[in-house]
Amino acid sequence: MMSALVRHDGVTLPLDTFIDAYRMVRVDRFALPELTSDARLMTVDATGTVWEDCRANQVDLPNMAAFRLIEGQQEIAPCHGCGTSADEGDICASCSEGDWGW
């Protein structure tokens, strides 16, 4: 099966390449990230449709392929392990309690 193509910023890329190139976090619908409702996101869905500068509470996150926090926000920095936590430390509680050797 062929991957969806994403057309963004005048470039066309396969979905997985786009997600990696834009340093997006892949969404696991069984372990959704904890985001504040007003966090600004860039998202892409499985069909290759990109939404820029939308709020977390406006997005159906379980149906997105990936997301990225928009830079320049005065928000808590994401966890270095999973990239999604709103915890105050560099490593979120979920990652620090896991078996990742932190």
PDB file of N, CA and C in Angstrom:
ATOM      1  N   MET A   1       0.835  -1.171   0.000  1.00  0.00           N
ATOM      2  CA  MET A   1       0.000   0.000   0.000  1.00  0.00           C
ATOM      3  C   MET A   1       0.886   1.242   0.000  1.00  0.00           C
ATOM      4  N   MET A   2       0.555   2.201  -0.821  1.00  0.00           N
ATOM      5  CA  MET A   2       1.348   3.416  -0.942  1.00  0.00           C
ATOM      6  C   MET A   2       0.970   4.419   0.136  1.00  0.00           C
ATOM      7  N   SER A   3       1.975   5.077   0.667  1.00  0.00           N
ATOM      8  CA  SER A   3       1.769   6.096   1.692  1.00  0.00           C
ATOM      9  C   SER A   3       1.132   7.342   1.072  1.00  0.00           C
ATOM     10  N   ALA A   4       0.367   8.070   1.872  1.00  0.00           N
ATOM     11  CA  ALA A   4      -0.234   9.318   1.407  1.00  0.00           C
ATOM     12  C   ALA A   4       0.865  10.328   1.112  1.00  0.00           C
ATOM     13  N   LEU A   5       0.592  11.222   0.183  1.00  0.00           N
ATOM     14  CA  LEU A   5       1.520  12.299  -0.131  1.00  0.00           C
ATOM     15  C   LEU A   5       1.043  13.573   0.556  1.00  0.00           C
ATOM     16  N   VAL A   6       1.986  14.307   1.112  1.00  0.00           N
ATOM     17  CA  VAL A   6       1.685  15.560   1.790  1.00  0.00           C
ATOM     18  C   VAL A   6       2.223  16.693   0.943  1.00  0.00           C
ATOM     19  N   ARG A   7       1.353  17.645   0.602  1.00  0.00           N
ATOM     20  CA  ARG A   7       1.759  18.835  -0.141  1.00  0.00           C
ATOM     21  C   ARG A   7       1.718  20.016   0.821  1.00  0.00           C
ATOM     22  N   HIS A   8       2.923  20.550   1.113  1.00  0.00           N
ATOM     23  CA  HIS A   8       3.016  21.628   2.096  1.00  0.00           C
ATOM     24  C   HIS A   8       4.248  22.478   1.794  1.00  0.00           C
ATOM     25  N   ASP A   9       4.121  23.772   1.902  1.00  0.00           N
ATOM     26  CA  ASP A   9       5.219  24.713   1.645  1.00  0.00           C
ATOM     27  C   ASP A   9       5.850  24.506   0.265  1.00  0.00           C
ATOM     28  N   GLY A  10       5.050  24.144  -0.724  1.00  0.00           N
ATOM     29  CA  GLY A  10       5.543  23.972  -2.082  1.00  0.00           C
ATOM     30  C   GLY A  10       6.315  22.691  -2.320  1.00  0.00           C
ATOM     31  N   VAL A  11       6.272  21.768  -1.369  1.00  0.00           N
ATOM     32  CA  VAL A  11       7.005  20.507  -1.475  1.00  0.00           C
ATOM     33  C   VAL A  11       6.015  19.361  -1.313  1.00  0.00           C
ATOM     34  N   THR A  12       6.242  18.278  -2.043  1.00  0.00           N
ATOM     35  CA  THR A  12       5.428  17.074  -1.894  1.00  0.00           C
ATOM     36  C   THR A  12       6.314  15.956  -1.354  1.00  0.00           C
ATOM     37  N   LEU A  13       5.886  15.390  -0.229  1.00  0.00           N
ATOM     38  CA  LEU A  13       6.654  14.330   0.429  1.00  0.00           C
ATOM     39  C   LEU A  13       5.726  13.195   0.831  1.00  0.00           C
ATOM     40  N   PRO A  14       6.248  11.960   0.915  1.00  0.00           N
ATOM     41  CA  PRO A  14       5.460  10.870   1.513  1.00  0.00           C
ATOM     42  C   PRO A  14       5.177  11.209   2.978  1.00  0.00           C
ATOM     43  N   LEU A  15       4.074  10.726   3.502  1.00  0.00           N
ATOM     44  CA  LEU A  15       3.634  11.055   4.852  1.00  0.00           C
ATOM     45  C   LEU A  15       4.715  10.809   5.902  1.00  0.00           C
ATOM     46  N   ASP A  16       5.324   9.631   5.918  1.00  0.00           N
ATOM     47  CA  ASP A  16       6.337   9.328   6.934  1.00  0.00           C
ATOM     48  C   ASP A  16       7.550  10.253   6.825  1.00  0.00           C
ATOM     49  N   THR A  17       7.955  10.582   5.618  1.00  0.00           N
ATOM     50  CA  THR A  17       9.076  11.495   5.415  1.00  0.00           C
ATOM     51  C   THR A  17       8.722  12.891   5.911  1.00  0.00           C
ATOM     52  N   PHE A  18       7.496  13.337   5.634  1.00  0.00           N
ATOM     53  CA  PHE A  18       7.032  14.641   6.100  1.00  0.00           C
ATOM     54  C   PHE A  18       7.057  14.704   7.631  1.00  0.00           C
ATOM     55  N   ILE A  19       6.542  13.670   8.288  1.00  0.00           N
ATOM     56  CA  ILE A  19       6.503  13.633   9.753  1.00  0.00           C
ATOM     57  C   ILE A  19       7.920  13.728  10.319  1.00  0.00           C
ATOM     58  N   ASP A  20       8.856  12.984   9.741  1.00  0.00           N
ATOM     59  CA  ASP A  20      10.237  13.018  10.215  1.00  0.00           C
ATOM     60  C   ASP A  20      10.908  14.358   9.908  1.00  0.00           C
ATOM     61  N   ALA A  21      10.684  14.894   8.726  1.00  0.00           N
ATOM     62  CA  ALA A  21      11.322  16.143   8.324  1.00  0.00           C
ATOM     63  C   ALA A  21      10.864  17.326   9.180  1.00  0.00           C
ATOM     64  N   TYR A  22       9.615  17.327   9.588  1.00  0.00           N
ATOM     65  CA  TYR A  22       9.080  18.422  10.405  1.00  0.00           C
ATOM     66  C   TYR A  22       9.152  18.115  11.902  1.00  0.00           C
ATOM     67  N   ARG A  23       9.848  17.047  12.263  1.00  0.00           N
ATOM     68  CA  ARG A  23      10.050  16.650  13.658  1.00  0.00           C
ATOM     69  C   ARG A  23       8.733  16.588  14.423  1.00  0.00           C
ATOM     70  N   MET A  24       7.783  15.905  13.833  1.00  0.00           N
ATOM     71  CA  MET A  24       6.468  15.767  14.447  1.00  0.00           C
ATOM     72  C   MET A  24       6.450  14.519  15.333  1.00  0.00           C
ATOM     73  N   VAL A  25       5.521  14.516  16.268  1.00  0.00           N
ATOM     74  CA  VAL A  25       5.333  13.384  17.174  1.00  0.00           C
ATOM     75  C   VAL A  25       4.188  12.541  16.631  1.00  0.00           C
ATOM     76  N   ARG A  26       4.447  11.261  16.388  1.00  0.00           N
ATOM     77  CA  ARG A  26       3.393  10.376  15.900  1.00  0.00           C
ATOM     78  C   ARG A  26       2.370  10.146  17.015  1.00  0.00           C
ATOM     79  N   VAL A  27       1.098  10.119  16.639  1.00  0.00           N
ATOM     80  CA  VAL A  27       0.026   9.956  17.613  1.00  0.00           C
ATOM     81  C   VAL A  27      -0.253   8.474  17.821  1.00  0.00           C
ATOM     82  N   ASP A  28      -0.225   8.071  19.080  1.00  0.00           N
ATOM     83  CA  ASP A  28      -0.647   6.729  19.471  1.00  0.00           C
ATOM     84  C   ASP A  28      -2.025   6.899  20.092  1.00  0.00           C
ATOM     85  N   ARG A  29      -3.067   6.471  19.403  1.00  0.00           N
ATOM     86  CA  ARG A  29      -4.430   6.721  19.883  1.00  0.00           C
ATOM     87  C   ARG A  29      -4.739   6.015  21.194  1.00  0.00           C
ATOM     88  N   PHE A  30      -3.885   5.072  21.604  1.00  0.00           N
ATOM     89  CA  PHE A  30      -4.083   4.385  22.875  1.00  0.00           C
ATOM     90  C   PHE A  30      -3.285   5.011  24.012  1.00  0.00           C
ATOM     91  N   ALA A  31      -2.439   5.973  23.692  1.00  0.00           N
ATOM     92  CA  ALA A  31      -1.652   6.691  24.698  1.00  0.00           C
ATOM     93  C   ALA A  31      -1.535   8.146  24.255  1.00  0.00           C
ATOM     94  N   LEU A  32      -2.652   8.861  24.307  1.00  0.00           N
ATOM     95  CA  LEU A  32      -2.683  10.246  23.843  1.00  0.00           C
ATOM     96  C   LEU A  32      -1.861  11.150  24.757  1.00  0.00           C
ATOM     97  N   PRO A  33      -1.196  12.140  24.183  1.00  0.00           N
ATOM     98  CA  PRO A  33      -0.386  13.055  24.984  1.00  0.00           C
ATOM     99  C   PRO A  33      -1.263  13.969  25.833  1.00  0.00           C
ATOM    100  N   GLU A  34      -0.689  14.468  26.911  1.00  0.00           N
ATOM    101  CA  GLU A  34      -1.379  15.431  27.746  1.00  0.00           C
ATOM    102  C   GLU A  34      -1.016  16.822  27.255  1.00  0.00           C
ATOM    103  N   LEU A  35      -1.951  17.478  26.596  1.00  0.00           N
ATOM    104  CA  LEU A  35      -1.732  18.820  26.067  1.00  0.00           C
ATOM    105  C   LEU A  35      -2.753  19.767  26.674  1.00  0.00           C
ATOM    106  N   THR A  36      -2.350  20.997  26.931  1.00  0.00           N
ATOM    107  CA  THR A  36      -3.327  21.981  27.378  1.00  0.00           C
ATOM    108  C   THR A  36      -4.257  22.277  26.207  1.00  0.00           C
ATOM    109  N   SER A  37      -5.503  22.614  26.505  1.00  0.00           N
ATOM    110  CA  SER A  37      -6.493  22.794  25.443  1.00  0.00           C
ATOM    111  C   SER A  37      -6.165  23.948  24.510  1.00  0.00           C
ATOM    112  N   ASP A  38      -5.395  24.922  24.984  1.00  0.00           N
ATOM    113  CA  ASP A  38      -5.071  26.050  24.114  1.00  0.00           C
ATOM    114  C   ASP A  38      -3.675  25.957  23.496  1.00  0.00           C
ATOM    115  N   ALA A  39      -3.026  24.799  23.611  1.00  0.00           N
ATOM    116  CA  ALA A  39      -1.727  24.601  22.976  1.00  0.00           C
ATOM    117  C   ALA A  39      -1.887  24.722  21.463  1.00  0.00           C
ATOM    118  N   ARG A  40      -0.976  25.441  20.833  1.00  0.00           N
ATOM    119  CA  ARG A  40      -1.027  25.622  19.380  1.00  0.00           C
ATOM    120  C   ARG A  40      -0.251  24.491  18.708  1.00  0.00           C
ATOM    121  N   LEU A  41      -0.907  23.855  17.722  1.00  0.00           N
ATOM    122  CA  LEU A  41      -0.334  22.683  17.069  1.00  0.00           C
ATOM    123  C   LEU A  41      -0.306  22.823  15.562  1.00  0.00           C
ATOM    124  N   MET A  42       0.584  22.083  14.957  1.00  0.00           N
ATOM    125  CA  MET A  42       0.557  21.787  13.529  1.00  0.00           C
ATOM    126  C   MET A  42       0.280  20.299  13.464  1.00  0.00           C
ATOM    127  N   THR A  43      -0.732  19.882  12.710  1.00  0.00           N
ATOM    128  CA  THR A  43      -1.092  18.468  12.643  1.00  0.00           C
ATOM    129  C   THR A  43      -1.163  17.998  11.196  1.00  0.00           C
ATOM    130  N   VAL A  44      -1.057  16.686  11.024  1.00  0.00           N
ATOM    131  CA  VAL A  44      -1.243  16.057   9.720  1.00  0.00           C
ATOM    132  C   VAL A  44      -2.025  14.765   9.957  1.00  0.00           C
ATOM    133  N   ASP A  45      -2.977  14.492   9.057  1.00  0.00           N
ATOM    134  CA  ASP A  45      -3.739  13.251   9.200  1.00  0.00           C
ATOM    135  C   ASP A  45      -3.229  12.205   8.220  1.00  0.00           C
ATOM    136  N   ALA A  46      -3.810  11.026   8.247  1.00  0.00           N
ATOM    137  CA  ALA A  46      -3.340   9.900   7.430  1.00  0.00           C
ATOM    138  C   ALA A  46      -3.525  10.131   5.931  1.00  0.00           C
ATOM    139  N   THR A  47      -4.400  11.070   5.548  1.00  0.00           N
ATOM    140  CA  THR A  47      -4.595  11.360   4.125  1.00  0.00           C
ATOM    141  C   THR A  47      -3.605  12.392   3.601  1.00  0.00           C
ATOM    142  N   GLY A  48      -2.801  12.985   4.509  1.00  0.00           N
ATOM    143  CA  GLY A  48      -1.812  13.982   4.104  1.00  0.00           C
ATOM    144  C   GLY A  48      -2.287  15.410   4.231  1.00  0.00           C
ATOM    145  N   THR A  49      -3.426  15.626   4.863  1.00  0.00           N
ATOM    146  CA  THR A  49      -3.939  16.986   5.054  1.00  0.00           C
ATOM    147  C   THR A  49      -3.256  17.614   6.261  1.00  0.00           C
ATOM    148  N   VAL A  50      -2.716  18.814   6.067  1.00  0.00           N
ATOM    149  CA  VAL A  50      -1.992  19.519   7.114  1.00  0.00           C
ATOM    150  C   VAL A  50      -2.853  20.661   7.641  1.00  0.00           C
ATOM    151  N   TRP A  51      -2.905  20.779   8.965  1.00  0.00           N
ATOM    152  CA  TRP A  51      -3.547  21.927   9.612  1.00  0.00           C
ATOM    153  C   TRP A  51      -2.476  22.651  10.394  1.00  0.00           C
ATOM    154  N   GLU A  52      -2.322  23.946  10.109  1.00  0.00           N
ATOM    155  CA  GLU A  52      -1.325  24.744  10.812  1.00  0.00           C
ATOM    156  C   GLU A  52      -1.989  25.654  11.822  1.00  0.00           C
ATOM    157  N   ASP A  53      -1.314  25.857  12.910  1.00  0.00           N
ATOM    158  CA  ASP A  53      -1.724  26.787  13.962  1.00  0.00           C
ATOM    159  C   ASP A  53      -3.168  26.588  14.417  1.00  0.00           C
ATOM    160  N   CYS A  54      -3.466  25.372  14.825  1.00  0.00           N
ATOM    161  CA  CYS A  54      -4.782  25.087  15.397  1.00  0.00           C
ATOM    162  C   CYS A  54      -4.600  24.797  16.882  1.00  0.00           C
ATOM    163  N   ARG A  55      -5.647  24.975  17.638  1.00  0.00           N
ATOM    164  CA  ARG A  55      -5.605  24.718  19.079  1.00  0.00           C
ATOM    165  C   ARG A  55      -5.879  23.244  19.344  1.00  0.00           C
ATOM    166  N   ALA A  56      -5.286  22.725  20.393  1.00  0.00           N
ATOM    167  CA  ALA A  56      -5.445  21.307  20.723  1.00  0.00           C
ATOM    168  C   ALA A  56      -6.906  20.927  20.919  1.00  0.00           C
ATOM    169  N   ASN A  57      -7.713  21.848  21.460  1.00  0.00           N
ATOM    170  CA  ASN A  57      -9.125  21.533  21.693  1.00  0.00           C
ATOM    171  C   ASN A  57      -9.962  21.603  20.412  1.00  0.00           C
ATOM    172  N   GLN A  58      -9.377  22.010  19.297  1.00  0.00           N
ATOM    173  CA  GLN A  58     -10.075  22.070  18.019  1.00  0.00           C
ATOM    174  C   GLN A  58      -9.755  20.882  17.119  1.00  0.00           C
ATOM    175  N   VAL A  59      -8.874  20.022  17.572  1.00  0.00           N
ATOM    176  CA  VAL A  59      -8.369  18.923  16.749  1.00  0.00           C
ATOM    177  C   VAL A  59      -8.852  17.588  17.304  1.00  0.00           C
ATOM    178  N   ASP A  60      -9.225  16.690  16.410  1.00  0.00           N
ATOM    179  CA  ASP A  60      -9.569  15.319  16.795  1.00  0.00           C
ATOM    180  C   ASP A  60      -8.264  14.526  16.823  1.00  0.00           C
ATOM    181  N   LEU A  61      -7.492  14.720  17.885  1.00  0.00           N
ATOM    182  CA  LEU A  61      -6.142  14.170  17.973  1.00  0.00           C
ATOM    183  C   LEU A  61      -6.055  12.664  17.725  1.00  0.00           C
ATOM    184  N   PRO A  62      -6.997  11.834  18.207  1.00  0.00           N
ATOM    185  CA  PRO A  62      -6.889  10.396  17.934  1.00  0.00           C
ATOM    186  C   PRO A  62      -6.911  10.051  16.439  1.00  0.00           C
ATOM    187  N   ASN A  63      -7.445  10.932  15.616  1.00  0.00           N
ATOM    188  CA  ASN A  63      -7.501  10.673  14.175  1.00  0.00           C
ATOM    189  C   ASN A  63      -6.388  11.369  13.397  1.00  0.00           C
ATOM    190  N   MET A  64      -5.429  11.945  14.095  1.00  0.00           N
ATOM    191  CA  MET A  64      -4.282  12.567  13.447  1.00  0.00           C
ATOM    192  C   MET A  64      -3.141  11.558  13.371  1.00  0.00           C
ATOM    193  N   ALA A  65      -2.326  11.678  12.348  1.00  0.00           N
ATOM    194  CA  ALA A  65      -1.151  10.812  12.229  1.00  0.00           C
ATOM    195  C   ALA A  65      -0.021  11.333  13.105  1.00  0.00           C
ATOM    196  N   ALA A  66       0.107  12.678  13.180  1.00  0.00           N
ATOM    197  CA  ALA A  66       1.191  13.273  13.956  1.00  0.00           C
ATOM    198  C   ALA A  66       0.867  14.732  14.253  1.00  0.00           C
ATOM    199  N   PHE A  67       1.613  15.288  15.213  1.00  0.00           N
ATOM    200  CA  PHE A  67       1.457  16.692  15.556  1.00  0.00           C
ATOM    201  C   PHE A  67       2.793  17.247  16.006  1.00  0.00           C
ATOM    202  N   ARG A  68       2.840  18.561  16.089  1.00  0.00           N
ATOM    203  CA  ARG A  68       4.016  19.248  16.620  1.00  0.00           C
ATOM    204  C   ARG A  68       3.540  20.519  17.284  1.00  0.00           C
ATOM    205  N   LEU A  69       4.091  20.824  18.442  1.00  0.00           N
ATOM    206  CA  LEU A  69       3.800  22.095  19.085  1.00  0.00           C
ATOM    207  C   LEU A  69       4.427  23.200  18.259  1.00  0.00           C
ATOM    208  N   ILE A  70       3.720  24.294  18.095  1.00  0.00           N
ATOM    209  CA  ILE A  70       4.255  25.423  17.338  1.00  0.00           C
ATOM    210  C   ILE A  70       5.245  26.161  18.221  1.00  0.00           C
ATOM    211  N   GLU A  71       6.401  26.447  17.664  1.00  0.00           N
ATOM    212  CA  GLU A  71       7.465  27.101  18.412  1.00  0.00           C
ATOM    213  C   GLU A  71       7.069  28.508  18.812  1.00  0.00           C
ATOM    214  N   GLY A  72       7.692  28.997  19.872  1.00  0.00           N
ATOM    215  CA  GLY A  72       7.451  30.351  20.316  1.00  0.00           C
ATOM    216  C   GLY A  72       6.372  30.477  21.365  1.00  0.00           C
ATOM    217  N   GLN A  73       5.802  29.367  21.794  1.00  0.00           N
ATOM    218  CA  GLN A  73       4.780  29.400  22.829  1.00  0.00           C
ATOM    219  C   GLN A  73       5.435  29.545  24.188  1.00  0.00           C
ATOM    220  N   GLN A  74       4.754  30.180  25.084  1.00  0.00           N
ATOM    221  CA  GLN A  74       5.217  30.290  26.460  1.00  0.00           C
ATOM    222  C   GLN A  74       4.642  29.124  27.248  1.00  0.00           C
ATOM    223  N   GLU A  75       4.894  27.937  26.806  1.00  0.00           N
ATOM    224  CA  GLU A  75       4.359  26.729  27.428  1.00  0.00           C
ATOM    225  C   GLU A  75       5.507  25.953  28.054  1.00  0.00           C
ATOM    226  N   ILE A  76       5.183  24.975  28.853  1.00  0.00           N
ATOM    227  CA  ILE A  76       6.193  24.107  29.441  1.00  0.00           C
ATOM    228  C   ILE A  76       6.834  23.297  28.319  1.00  0.00           C
ATOM    229  N   ALA A  77       8.147  23.148  28.374  1.00  0.00           N
ATOM    230  CA  ALA A  77       8.862  22.404  27.340  1.00  0.00           C
ATOM    231  C   ALA A  77       8.438  20.941  27.356  1.00  0.00           C
ATOM    232  N   PRO A  78       8.365  20.319  26.192  1.00  0.00           N
ATOM    233  CA  PRO A  78       7.970  18.905  26.147  1.00  0.00           C
ATOM    234  C   PRO A  78       9.048  18.006  26.742  1.00  0.00           C
ATOM    235  N   CYS A  79       8.639  16.835  27.155  1.00  0.00           N
ATOM    236  CA  CYS A  79       9.533  15.835  27.725  1.00  0.00           C
ATOM    237  C   CYS A  79      10.591  15.437  26.691  1.00  0.00           C
ATOM    238  N   HIS A  80      11.825  15.244  27.161  1.00  0.00           N
ATOM    239  CA  HIS A  80      12.893  14.805  26.256  1.00  0.00           C
ATOM    240  C   HIS A  80      12.702  13.367  25.807  1.00  0.00           C
ATOM    241  N   GLY A  81      11.945  12.584  26.581  1.00  0.00           N
ATOM    242  CA  GLY A  81      11.727  11.180  26.238  1.00  0.00           C
ATOM    243  C   GLY A  81      10.636  10.990  25.204  1.00  0.00           C
ATOM    244  N   CYS A  82       9.428  11.527  25.494  1.00  0.00           N
ATOM    245  CA  CYS A  82       8.291  11.282  24.603  1.00  0.00           C
ATOM    246  C   CYS A  82       7.909  12.497  23.771  1.00  0.00           C
ATOM    247  N   GLY A  83       8.352  13.696  24.165  1.00  0.00           N
ATOM    248  CA  GLY A  83       8.065  14.894  23.400  1.00  0.00           C
ATOM    249  C   GLY A  83       6.668  15.441  23.572  1.00  0.00           C
ATOM    250  N   THR A  84       5.895  14.922  24.527  1.00  0.00           N
ATOM    251  CA  THR A  84       4.501  15.336  24.602  1.00  0.00           C
ATOM    252  C   THR A  84       4.042  15.802  25.964  1.00  0.00           C
ATOM    253  N   SER A  85       4.803  15.610  27.007  1.00  0.00           N
ATOM    254  CA  SER A  85       4.308  15.852  28.356  1.00  0.00           C
ATOM    255  C   SER A  85       4.231  17.332  28.699  1.00  0.00           C
ATOM    256  N   ALA A  86       3.291  17.664  29.566  1.00  0.00           N
ATOM    257  CA  ALA A  86       3.185  19.020  30.089  1.00  0.00           C
ATOM    258  C   ALA A  86       3.754  19.090  31.505  1.00  0.00           C
ATOM    259  N   ASP A  87       4.498  18.076  31.938  1.00  0.00           N
ATOM    260  CA  ASP A  87       5.123  18.101  33.257  1.00  0.00           C
ATOM    261  C   ASP A  87       6.207  19.172  33.285  1.00  0.00           C
ATOM    262  N   GLU A  88       6.559  19.651  34.475  1.00  0.00           N
ATOM    263  CA  GLU A  88       7.533  20.727  34.593  1.00  0.00           C
ATOM    264  C   GLU A  88       8.981  20.267  34.410  1.00  0.00           C
ATOM    265  N   GLY A  89       9.292  19.005  34.639  1.00  0.00           N
ATOM    266  CA  GLY A  89      10.664  18.517  34.515  1.00  0.00           C
ATOM    267  C   GLY A  89      11.052  18.241  33.079  1.00  0.00           C
ATOM    268  N   ASP A  90      12.352  17.978  32.875  1.00  0.00           N
ATOM    269  CA  ASP A  90      12.831  17.629  31.536  1.00  0.00           C
ATOM    270  C   ASP A  90      12.301  16.280  31.083  1.00  0.00           C
ATOM    271  N   ILE A  91      12.066  15.378  32.042  1.00  0.00           N
ATOM    272  CA  ILE A  91      11.536  14.050  31.762  1.00  0.00           C
ATOM    273  C   ILE A  91      10.215  13.921  32.496  1.00  0.00           C
ATOM    274  N   CYS A  92       9.154  13.546  31.800  1.00  0.00           N
ATOM    275  CA  CYS A  92       7.834  13.446  32.422  1.00  0.00           C
ATOM    276  C   CYS A  92       7.763  12.234  33.356  1.00  0.00           C
ATOM    277  N   ALA A  93       6.741  12.231  34.194  1.00  0.00           N
ATOM    278  CA  ALA A  93       6.566  11.142  35.159  1.00  0.00           C
ATOM    279  C   ALA A  93       6.405   9.794  34.465  1.00  0.00           C
ATOM    280  N   SER A  94       5.687   9.761  33.351  1.00  0.00           N
ATOM    281  CA  SER A  94       5.474   8.500  32.636  1.00  0.00           C
ATOM    282  C   SER A  94       6.791   7.914  32.138  1.00  0.00           C
ATOM    283  N   CYS A  95       7.654   8.766  31.565  1.00  0.00           N
ATOM    284  CA  CYS A  95       8.925   8.280  31.038  1.00  0.00           C
ATOM    285  C   CYS A  95       9.892   7.928  32.159  1.00  0.00           C
ATOM    286  N   SER A  96       9.875   8.689  33.242  1.00  0.00           N
ATOM    287  CA  SER A  96      10.817   8.415  34.331  1.00  0.00           C
ATOM    288  C   SER A  96      10.461   7.137  35.084  1.00  0.00           C
ATOM    289  N   GLU A  97       9.188   6.745  35.038  1.00  0.00           N
ATOM    290  CA  GLU A  97       8.764   5.515  35.699  1.00  0.00           C
ATOM    291  C   GLU A  97       8.866   4.302  34.789  1.00  0.00           C
ATOM    292  N   GLY A  98       9.099   4.510  33.509  1.00  0.00           N
ATOM    293  CA  GLY A  98       9.164   3.411  32.547  1.00  0.00           C
ATOM    294  C   GLY A  98      10.493   2.694  32.596  1.00  0.00           C
ATOM    295  N   ASP A  99      10.648   1.753  31.694  1.00  0.00           N
ATOM    296  CA  ASP A  99      11.863   0.947  31.631  1.00  0.00           C
ATOM    297  C   ASP A  99      12.838   1.467  30.572  1.00  0.00           C
ATOM    298  N   TRP A 100      12.953   2.773  30.461  1.00  0.00           N
ATOM    299  CA  TRP A 100      13.812   3.353  29.425  1.00  0.00           C
ATOM    300  C   TRP A 100      15.202   3.667  29.962  1.00  0.00           C
ATOM    301  N   GLY A 101      15.449   3.431  31.256  1.00  0.00           N
ATOM    302  CA  GLY A 101      16.769   3.649  31.816  1.00  0.00           C
ATOM    303  C   GLY A 101      17.073   5.096  32.128  1.00  0.00           C
ATOM    304  N   TRP A 102      16.077   5.909  32.348  1.00  0.00           N
ATOM    305  CA  TRP A 102      16.342   7.315  32.671  1.00  0.00           C
ATOM    306  C   TRP A 102      16.929   7.371  34.028  1.00  0.00           C
TER     307      TRP A 102
END
